[in-house]
Amino acid sequence: MKHLKLFTLAVAALAVCLSVSAKPKVRIIATGGTIAGVSATSASSAYTAGQVGIQTLIDAVPQMLFLADVSGEQLVNIGSQDMNDEVWLKLAKRVNVLLNEEGYDAVVITHGTDTMEETAYFLNLTVKSDKPVILAGSMRPSTAISADGPANLYNAVAAAVSPNVKGMGVLCCMNNQLLDAKTVIKTHTIDCDTFEGGPSGIIGYVYNGEAHILQTPNNKHTVNSVFDVTQMDKLPKVGIVYGYANASPLPMQAFVDAKFDGIVLAGVGDGNFYKDVFDVAVKAQNQGIQIVRSSRCPTGPTCLNSEVDDAKYHFVAALDLNPQKARVLLMLALTQTHDWQEIQKFFMEY
Ligand code: DGL
């Protein structure tokens, strides 16, 4: 009888080991955001982001354990309006170690939605692996009626373990949709369906625990990116100036006086700017501060040498990147070169 009990225990232990070892290893890195937010009451829209820890988020979605061997770590616990270069560098380095040195099959990052698109694009250019890296957040706090965070987290893990997601670059998983890092944009201040994929649309969707891919990103990313932050402990300083009728040149002048390395213009229309701002931009470029023209328009490219003679002034046109993503690429481009023509090539490739 004793031997039978020992045999049964051994089989059970083996089953557990096989079941765990058979599942992909997914690491969840938590950074805060509304997904970790707490509201005064479940019906209240008043809440504070970045209050709940990663293990609480994981424990709220036990169904994930059927998909993967899930574990978590807390990098920071902030509202993503406070996301910064220091966290970006820590996050990129940690993702690379998890995927390239610690044997994880995928990384999911919980993140606030306000700057999720910027972090996703930064990681798209700095992660050195073709394994899935997927950001998930929520528009309702964890304590809200019909909180959307648990489903977004479950779907992100489901996508992370889907065989057809490898090599897609960094993705965002929100509201059952998969969006690629270059085109994802937050379009609505409070709606759960806030993220869109720009003119090219979403990359795919997650349904019933499976990822369905509709298209593949055609820009350079991850293992094909030249940008490497492994040895970096700071990033070039790049600011954004908003364009509007009768715009003041003071914000751009302030960046010049503060010796910023680059300035992105969220210009009107096809990246145009008010004459007083234009004059400061030309002086800045001549002082070696790289100017990139983007647009405040939510869709459409900022075209090279169209209404503005970029070749004459050595400006860079952001093409398909909105101002906040043009800033990310310019920061990383300036770690490689200060040549405006080389930087323009990066905007054509990434
Ligand atoms: N504080 C905002 C942030 O962390 C809340 C938005 C959200 O996460 O949905 O991005």
Coordinates of C-alpha atoms and ligand atoms in Angstrom, one line a residue:
M1 CA 0.0 0.0 0.0
K2 CA 2.8 2.4 0.9
H3 CA 4.5 1.8 -2.4
L4 CA 1.2 2.6 -4.2
K5 CA 0.8 5.9 -2.4
L6 CA 4.4 6.9 -3.3
F7 CA 3.8 5.9 -6.9
T8 CA 0.6 8.0 -7.0
L9 CA 2.4 11.0 -5.5
A10 CA 5.2 10.6 -8.0
V11 CA 2.8 10.5 -11.0
A12 CA 0.9 13.6 -9.7
A13 CA 4.2 15.5 -9.2
L14 CA 5.3 14.5 -12.7
A15 CA 1.9 15.7 -14.2
V16 CA 2.3 19.0 -12.5
C17 CA 5.8 19.4 -13.7
L18 CA 5.0 18.4 -17.2
S19 CA 1.9 20.7 -17.2
V20 CA 4.0 23.6 -16.0
S21 CA 7.0 22.9 -18.1
A22 CA 4.8 22.3 -21.2
K23 CA 3.5 25.9 -21.0
P24 CA 5.3 28.9 -22.3
K25 CA 7.0 31.1 -19.7
V26 CA 5.5 34.5 -19.7
R27 CA 6.8 37.3 -17.5
I28 CA 4.5 40.2 -16.7
I29 CA 6.3 43.5 -15.9
A30 CA 4.0 46.0 -14.1
T31 CA 4.5 49.7 -14.4
G32 CA 1.2 51.1 -13.0
G33 CA -1.6 52.8 -14.9
T34 CA -5.3 52.6 -14.6
I35 CA -5.2 48.8 -14.8
A36 CA -3.6 49.1 -11.4
G37 CA -5.9 51.9 -10.4
V38 CA -8.3 52.1 -7.4
S39 CA -11.5 54.1 -7.4
A40 CA -13.3 55.5 -4.4
T41 CA -16.4 53.3 -5.2
S42 CA -17.0 50.7 -8.0
A43 CA -19.4 53.2 -9.6
S44 CA -17.1 56.2 -9.2
S45 CA -15.1 57.6 -12.1
A46 CA -12.7 59.2 -9.6
Y47 CA -9.7 57.0 -9.1
T48 CA -5.9 56.9 -8.6
A49 CA -3.7 55.0 -11.1
G50 CA -0.8 52.8 -10.0
Q51 CA -2.2 51.6 -6.7
V52 CA -2.4 47.8 -7.1
G53 CA 0.6 45.5 -7.3
I54 CA 1.4 43.0 -10.0
Q55 CA 0.5 39.9 -7.9
T56 CA -3.0 41.2 -7.3
L57 CA -3.4 41.8 -11.0
I58 CA -2.3 38.2 -11.8
D59 CA -4.4 36.7 -9.0
A60 CA -7.5 38.5 -10.5
V61 CA -7.1 36.4 -13.7
P62 CA -6.4 32.8 -12.7
Q63 CA -7.6 31.7 -16.2
M64 CA -4.2 32.9 -17.5
L65 CA -2.6 29.9 -15.7
F66 CA -4.2 27.6 -18.3
L67 CA -2.4 29.5 -21.0
A68 CA 1.1 30.0 -19.7
D69 CA 3.5 29.6 -16.8
V70 CA 2.9 33.2 -15.6
S71 CA 5.0 35.2 -13.2
G72 CA 5.3 38.9 -12.5
E73 CA 7.5 41.7 -11.3
Q74 CA 6.9 45.4 -10.4
L75 CA 9.2 47.8 -12.2
V76 CA 7.4 51.0 -11.1
N77 CA 3.8 51.8 -10.1
I78 CA 3.0 55.1 -11.8
G79 CA 0.4 56.8 -13.9
S80 CA 1.8 56.7 -17.3
Q81 CA 1.6 60.5 -17.6
D82 CA 4.7 60.3 -15.4
M83 CA 6.5 57.8 -17.7
N84 CA 10.1 59.0 -18.3
D85 CA 13.4 58.2 -19.9
E86 CA 14.8 56.5 -16.8
V87 CA 11.9 54.0 -16.7
W88 CA 12.1 53.5 -20.5
L89 CA 15.8 52.5 -20.3
K90 CA 15.2 50.2 -17.3
L91 CA 12.2 48.6 -19.1
A92 CA 14.1 48.0 -22.4
K93 CA 17.1 46.5 -20.6
R94 CA 14.9 44.3 -18.4
V95 CA 12.9 43.0 -21.3
N96 CA 16.1 42.1 -23.2
V97 CA 17.5 40.2 -20.2
L98 CA 14.2 38.3 -19.6
L99 CA 14.0 37.2 -23.3
N100 CA 17.7 36.8 -24.1
E101 CA 19.2 35.6 -20.8
E102 CA 16.5 34.3 -18.5
G103 CA 14.7 32.0 -21.0
Y104 CA 11.3 33.6 -21.0
D105 CA 9.1 33.0 -24.1
A106 CA 7.3 36.4 -24.0
V107 CA 6.9 39.5 -21.9
V108 CA 3.6 41.3 -21.1
I109 CA 3.8 44.8 -19.8
T110 CA 1.0 46.4 -17.8
H111 CA 1.0 50.2 -18.5
G112 CA -1.1 53.3 -18.3
T113 CA -2.9 54.1 -21.6
D114 CA -1.9 57.8 -21.7
T115 CA 1.7 57.2 -23.0
M116 CA 1.4 53.5 -23.9
E117 CA 1.9 54.3 -27.6
E118 CA 5.2 56.0 -26.8
T119 CA 6.5 53.3 -24.6
A120 CA 5.5 50.7 -27.2
Y121 CA 7.3 52.5 -30.0
F122 CA 10.4 53.0 -27.8
L123 CA 10.5 49.3 -27.1
N124 CA 9.8 48.5 -30.7
L125 CA 13.1 50.2 -31.5
T126 CA 15.2 48.9 -28.6
V127 CA 14.1 45.3 -27.8
K128 CA 16.6 42.8 -29.3
S129 CA 14.4 39.8 -29.6
D130 CA 11.7 38.5 -32.0
K131 CA 9.7 37.0 -29.1
P132 CA 6.3 38.6 -28.3
V133 CA 6.4 41.8 -26.2
I134 CA 2.8 43.0 -25.6
L135 CA 1.5 46.0 -23.6
A136 CA -1.8 45.9 -21.9
G137 CA -3.7 48.5 -19.9
S138 CA -7.2 49.5 -19.1
M139 CA -9.5 52.5 -19.3
R140 CA -11.4 51.6 -16.1
P141 CA -9.7 51.1 -12.7
S142 CA -9.3 47.6 -11.3
T143 CA -12.2 48.4 -8.8
A144 CA -14.7 49.6 -11.4
I145 CA -17.9 47.9 -12.5
S146 CA -17.0 46.0 -15.6
A147 CA -13.3 46.7 -15.2
D148 CA -11.6 46.1 -18.6
G149 CA -8.1 45.4 -17.2
P150 CA -8.5 41.6 -16.4
A151 CA -9.8 40.8 -19.9
N152 CA -7.0 42.9 -21.5
L153 CA -4.4 41.2 -19.4
Y154 CA -5.8 37.7 -20.3
N155 CA -5.9 38.6 -24.0
A156 CA -2.3 39.9 -23.9
V157 CA -1.1 36.6 -22.4
A158 CA -3.2 34.7 -24.9
A159 CA -1.6 36.7 -27.7
A160 CA 1.9 36.3 -26.2
V161 CA 1.7 32.5 -26.4
S162 CA 0.2 32.5 -29.8
P163 CA 2.6 31.0 -32.4
N164 CA 1.6 33.6 -35.1
V165 CA 2.6 36.6 -33.0
K166 CA 6.4 36.0 -33.0
G167 CA 8.4 38.5 -35.1
M168 CA 5.6 41.1 -35.2
G169 CA 7.5 43.7 -33.1
V170 CA 6.0 45.2 -29.9
L171 CA 2.2 45.2 -29.8
C172 CA -0.5 46.7 -27.7
C173 CA -3.5 44.5 -26.7
M174 CA -6.6 46.5 -25.7
N175 CA -10.3 45.9 -26.1
N176 CA -9.7 42.5 -27.9
Q177 CA -7.6 44.2 -30.5
L178 CA -3.9 43.9 -31.3
L179 CA -2.2 47.1 -32.5
D180 CA 1.4 47.6 -33.7
A181 CA 3.7 49.9 -31.9
K182 CA 4.3 52.3 -34.9
T183 CA 0.6 53.0 -35.7
V184 CA -1.2 52.5 -32.4
I185 CA -2.7 55.8 -31.1
K186 CA -5.0 56.7 -28.2
T187 CA -7.9 58.5 -29.7
H188 CA -10.5 58.9 -26.9
T189 CA -10.1 60.3 -23.4
I190 CA -12.4 57.9 -21.6
D191 CA -13.8 55.2 -24.0
C192 CA -12.6 51.6 -23.6
D193 CA -12.4 51.4 -27.4
T194 CA -9.9 54.3 -27.4
F195 CA -7.0 52.7 -29.3
E196 CA -6.9 52.7 -33.1
G197 CA -4.3 51.6 -35.6
G198 CA -4.2 54.7 -37.9
P199 CA -4.9 54.5 -41.6
S200 CA -3.5 50.9 -41.8
G201 CA -5.8 49.7 -39.0
I202 CA -5.3 47.0 -36.4
I203 CA -2.8 44.2 -36.7
G204 CA -5.2 41.6 -35.4
Y205 CA -7.5 40.6 -32.6
V206 CA -7.8 38.2 -29.7
Y207 CA -10.9 36.1 -29.3
N208 CA -11.6 33.1 -27.2
G209 CA -8.0 32.9 -26.0
E210 CA -6.4 33.0 -29.5
A211 CA -4.7 35.7 -31.5
H212 CA -5.9 36.2 -35.1
I213 CA -3.4 38.2 -37.2
L214 CA -4.7 40.3 -40.1
Q215 CA -1.5 42.0 -41.3
T216 CA 2.2 42.3 -40.6
P217 CA 4.1 45.5 -39.8
N218 CA 6.4 46.6 -42.7
N219 CA 8.7 48.9 -40.8
K220 CA 12.0 48.0 -39.2
H221 CA 11.8 46.9 -35.5
T222 CA 13.3 44.9 -32.7
V223 CA 16.0 42.5 -34.1
N224 CA 16.3 44.7 -37.3
S225 CA 16.7 47.9 -35.4
V226 CA 20.1 49.6 -35.2
F227 CA 19.3 51.3 -31.9
D228 CA 20.8 49.7 -28.8
V229 CA 20.3 51.1 -25.3
T230 CA 22.2 48.4 -23.4
Q231 CA 25.1 50.7 -22.5
M232 CA 23.0 53.9 -22.2
D233 CA 22.0 55.6 -19.0
K234 CA 20.4 58.7 -20.5
L235 CA 18.8 59.8 -23.8
P236 CA 19.1 62.9 -25.9
K237 CA 16.7 65.8 -25.0
V238 CA 13.9 66.3 -27.5
G239 CA 10.9 68.6 -26.9
I240 CA 7.6 69.1 -28.8
V241 CA 6.2 72.4 -29.8
Y242 CA 2.5 72.7 -30.7
G243 CA 1.5 74.7 -33.7
Y244 CA -1.6 77.0 -34.0
A245 CA -2.7 80.3 -35.5
N246 CA -0.5 83.2 -34.4
A247 CA 1.7 80.9 -32.4
S248 CA 4.3 82.3 -30.0
P249 CA 7.9 81.4 -30.7
L250 CA 8.7 81.4 -27.0
P251 CA 8.3 77.6 -26.4
M252 CA 10.7 76.8 -29.2
Q253 CA 13.1 79.5 -28.1
A254 CA 13.0 78.0 -24.6
F255 CA 14.1 74.6 -25.9
V256 CA 16.9 76.3 -27.8
D257 CA 18.0 78.3 -24.7
A258 CA 17.9 75.0 -22.7
K259 CA 20.2 73.5 -25.4
F260 CA 17.9 70.6 -26.3
D261 CA 19.3 68.2 -28.9
G262 CA 16.1 68.2 -31.1
I263 CA 12.7 69.7 -31.4
V264 CA 9.6 68.2 -32.9
L265 CA 6.9 70.4 -34.3
A266 CA 3.3 69.3 -34.0
G267 CA 2.5 71.6 -36.9
V268 CA -0.7 72.7 -38.5
G269 CA -1.7 70.8 -41.6
D270 CA 1.2 69.2 -43.4
G271 CA 3.7 70.2 -40.7
N272 CA 3.5 74.0 -41.2
F273 CA 4.4 76.5 -38.5
Y274 CA 3.7 80.2 -37.9
K275 CA 6.3 82.6 -39.4
D276 CA 7.7 83.7 -36.0
V277 CA 8.2 80.0 -34.9
F278 CA 9.6 79.2 -38.4
D279 CA 12.3 81.9 -37.9
V280 CA 13.4 80.3 -34.5
A281 CA 13.4 76.8 -36.1
V282 CA 15.8 77.9 -38.8
K283 CA 18.2 79.4 -36.3
A284 CA 17.9 76.3 -34.1
Q285 CA 18.7 74.0 -37.0
N286 CA 21.7 76.2 -37.9
Q287 CA 22.9 75.8 -34.3
G288 CA 22.8 72.0 -34.6
I289 CA 19.4 71.4 -33.0
Q290 CA 17.6 69.0 -35.3
I291 CA 14.1 70.1 -36.3
V292 CA 11.5 67.4 -37.2
R293 CA 8.2 68.5 -38.7
S294 CA 5.2 66.4 -37.7
S295 CA 1.5 67.4 -37.6
R296 CA -1.3 68.0 -35.1
C297 CA -3.6 66.4 -37.6
P298 CA -4.7 62.9 -36.3
T299 CA -4.2 61.2 -39.7
G300 CA -2.1 61.7 -42.8
P301 CA 1.6 61.9 -43.4
T302 CA 3.9 64.9 -42.9
C303 CA 5.4 65.0 -46.3
L304 CA 9.0 65.7 -47.2
N305 CA 9.7 68.9 -49.3
S306 CA 6.1 69.7 -49.8
E307 CA 4.9 73.1 -48.5
V308 CA 8.2 73.4 -46.5
D309 CA 11.5 73.1 -48.4
D310 CA 13.1 70.6 -45.9
A311 CA 16.2 70.2 -48.2
K312 CA 16.9 74.0 -48.0
Y313 CA 16.5 74.2 -44.2
H314 CA 17.8 70.7 -43.3
F315 CA 14.6 69.9 -41.5
V316 CA 13.3 66.3 -41.2
A317 CA 9.8 65.3 -42.2
A318 CA 8.1 62.9 -39.7
L319 CA 6.2 61.1 -42.6
D320 CA 3.8 58.7 -40.8
L321 CA 4.8 59.4 -37.2
N322 CA 2.7 61.6 -35.0
P323 CA 4.6 64.1 -32.9
Q324 CA 5.0 61.9 -29.8
K325 CA 6.4 59.1 -31.8
A326 CA 8.6 61.3 -34.0
R327 CA 10.1 62.5 -30.7
V328 CA 10.9 58.9 -29.7
L329 CA 12.6 58.1 -33.0
L330 CA 14.5 61.5 -33.1
M331 CA 15.8 60.8 -29.5
L332 CA 17.2 57.4 -30.6
A333 CA 18.4 58.7 -34.0
L334 CA 20.5 61.3 -32.3
T335 CA 22.3 58.5 -30.4
Q336 CA 23.5 57.4 -33.9
T337 CA 24.0 60.6 -35.9
H338 CA 23.4 64.4 -36.1
D339 CA 23.3 64.3 -40.0
W340 CA 19.8 65.4 -41.1
Q341 CA 19.8 63.3 -44.2
E342 CA 20.7 60.1 -42.2
I343 CA 18.0 61.0 -39.7
Q344 CA 15.5 61.4 -42.5
K345 CA 16.4 57.8 -43.6
F346 CA 15.6 56.5 -40.2
F347 CA 12.1 58.1 -40.5
M348 CA 11.7 56.3 -43.8
E349 CA 12.7 52.9 -42.3
Y350 CA 11.3 52.9 -38.8
Ligands
DGL1 N1 -3.1 58.1 -15.5 C1 -3.4 57.5 -16.8 C2 -2.3 56.5 -17.2 O1 -1.7 55.9 -16.2 C3 -4.7 56.8 -16.8 C4 -5.0 56.2 -18.1 C5 -5.0 54.7 -18.1 O2 -4.1 54.1 -17.7 O3 -5.9 54.2 -18.7 O4 -2.0 56.4 -18.3

